């Protein structure tokens, strides 16, 4: 899932790359499921709705009317081009399959865009190997055969609908540090200082820092050094494993209020004393930051927090 | 003053995974059932509000744009409200405002999530600020367990008390035909079950579900002409709390307390424990139900463990909480809050079947989301308020 | 028009940050809190007087789930009623107006923002497509606009170069708009002639920008008290089209027409031409033309005439969405621009609109303008 790559320390702290990438098992529904399953057989299946509308690819519901599918038809893998556009990624067109009511969008392949026209006859290009997605129908190309075709009603030999399409969604980000997080994490990286800001009204010290107090909405002007020691406000012991997890369980999830601040820092509690009996670590326990060898300008510069022995507690 | 009522409700049969419908088809099932319940068609609906969890649950950005076709909503006003797990209630609140303002007469609210399609914990972990703790997140489970731990210490919300919530709600789900988890458990089994984020154990956690719920809202005489049993909304509110607010101890949920105070005032509630016949609350983990008892004023702070142990919140008790089984019977997150509202409407109109609380006429609804910082409350009654 | 009848709702102030292609040194919360504090400033309304916040933003653009959750403090929403409408901010505005009109609140804050510079904007647009049939084809915001444009230009008898009239005027006006980071109309050849999706060029596509907009709305009692010249909301309408792009009308926007019709009916106006100012959101030049035609400001396929006639200075005096598309906030930015002029808050822009009293504002959402919202306003005379 979320992997955070930390910038090279020599780079300026302007933004932090982050990626959200997760696998999905999507269900297409009955009609589209049948349509996708039949692509393997190189057949195009449409759906008939209410007044006689035929949609290809087959749909469970007609977007124009909301009518559900009444029966399926098999259509020829040929039709005409109703619109097209060429971008850096190729040509995309709207194809109206013979005998159907609305076009659909697909790639136009093996064509010189300059030679295409609205009304150009096109035919299907099939993928060499079927993978169970819409791209089993790779696209359309200008057709040699000028004949048009009629849909075949209610084919009796339809495939079972495909029940799952595997998908991965990956979203990339460059999150800006901005002035406030920038100052905080610059201090963390370069001088192992943790700084918050003081609200001009309620006088609370806020961490992470920001321009306005969340409660008073008053501006925060003053930077305040916060201690690397604090109190566990709440903690739990993570045992669960899940896809996309960034840390290996078990570990102690903790929300810590650092001495001199009034807000939550989220981190983990480690070290020998805590690990000896994780369930014994409790809200109210005193902790201190254990700095890492890393200098990344992020919370990862803190290896973890460790329990603070009473005789070493500065408070 | 315009008074708004629920005139139809519908729910899918919730399941761990529905491979026979798409996200859009799932939402439609609930809408079709609600329309049938109200005796209406889409032609009678002026406006649609869709509610669902974060778009990253299902890999479709603004999924309402896709649902339009399945809902037959072309050329109608359609908007999606998303406010974490409580989004179904936030959606209903948006619909109520449309009706009261005269912008629409009849509004269909559809809430759904098809959680079997994505990675739940990984998705929810992206709730965290990418700079501030996301790598430690386990959805909100680590967070929720941490603050339960604090409430165990400070308020006596013991593991046993939470286990009683699990026992109660799973027992209630046995009578709910829409629930998909039907297995009774004992306190001992809950306590001995595998820790996921200790003190949260696997039997403190609801299932992951595919499901949808729909509710149709209308006002005054129109509502009375649609059904002989409108469920009147006596009050509804949805409050928030800034996650980074200073001194946020979270021992009590302040937005919940604020929402409850406002809704109780509107509904004339001064003694919630006595005045409500039934409550439906959204408990993403058992520990939250204990916290809600206190936030909703059903017992004093620190009294939740005693309340659940007394049996008062079990079916047959003075104030049954979650006769539907709550989230323990099914938890399609984006739909869950609207399910609570629909269940409350069913209770006060005598339509809850095998899990009907006898003679229920006034119901309390609670919902919420985010990291416990979005909190909604509603009161639903058989009597026109 | 200006009497304080119950149920009336006014825009009492509004503000936006500078709209710029990349606010690389500021976070979302910085932009949001700037817009909110400027919307409150000088109104006499303190944050504690605000009853609720309705906000628009996008989890996909923000890279965060339930992203409103992390921005509540910056929005001034702490311990208030709050809801996220994951659609352009103009829909949030209508929610807020409803809430006040029905008497359940007196003062509301509407916030919309985005920072597309932090994300892959194409992933936002293609993520809107259902994932089975459309998304795998590589269809994106550019090719969708190109498909509309090819059919539209053919019907209208126009060439791609003719669309320069639309984009040139938009960028000229943006250059005069102090809240858009445009100093002058781009003069590089590639901007005007490089194909991005035939027949469209770079100059035909809306430019994503970062920014935040905040609008303060109030009931008549409050508005009459605090605003020198309250701007009353007189009508609203919205409508959505079907999802599949190829199934929609080829060269017109019937959902926009439906939204406009509803708003005009509420306002009691016979035509959109009655409004002194019209601010619309188009994700492309052809999109902008189709919006103007759907609203009845031009006959079908004749929208271009509005750009060949200097008389139509009241259409997008701000420059519109082409030079500055804040994606989740563009419609609300249109409302801010129009309301500022109606209330006389923009000083003397010297564009002949000093005496403008009424405005019609349009916002859009979804892939290739699937969803439309129209709000009408009138200033106290
Ligand atoms: Zn403060
Ligand atoms: Zn353990």
Coordinates of C-alpha atoms in Angstrom, one line a residue, chain C residues 2 4 22 26 34 75 92 103 113 115 127 142 167 169 222 238 255 344 349 352 362 373:
Chain C
X2 CA -34.2 42.6 -1.0
X4 CA -35.8 40.1 4.6
X22 CA 1.6 25.0 -8.0
X26 CA 2.1 25.6 1.0
X34 CA -6.1 31.6 4.4
X75 CA -11.8 24.9 7.8
X92 CA -21.7 22.5 -1.1
X103 CA -34.2 27.7 9.4
X113 CA -10.1 23.5 -2.4
X115 CA -4.0 21.0 -4.9
X127 CA -10.5 7.2 -11.7
X142 CA -8.1 15.0 -23.0
X167 CA -9.3 30.7 -25.0
X169 CA -10.6 36.0 -24.2
X222 CA -27.8 38.3 9.8
X238 CA -28.6 20.7 -10.6
X255 CA -28.0 17.9 -17.9
X344 CA -19.1 45.9 -5.0
X349 CA -12.8 46.6 -12.3
X352 CA -18.5 47.9 -17.6
X362 CA -22.4 27.4 -13.2
X373 CA -25.1 22.9 -11.0

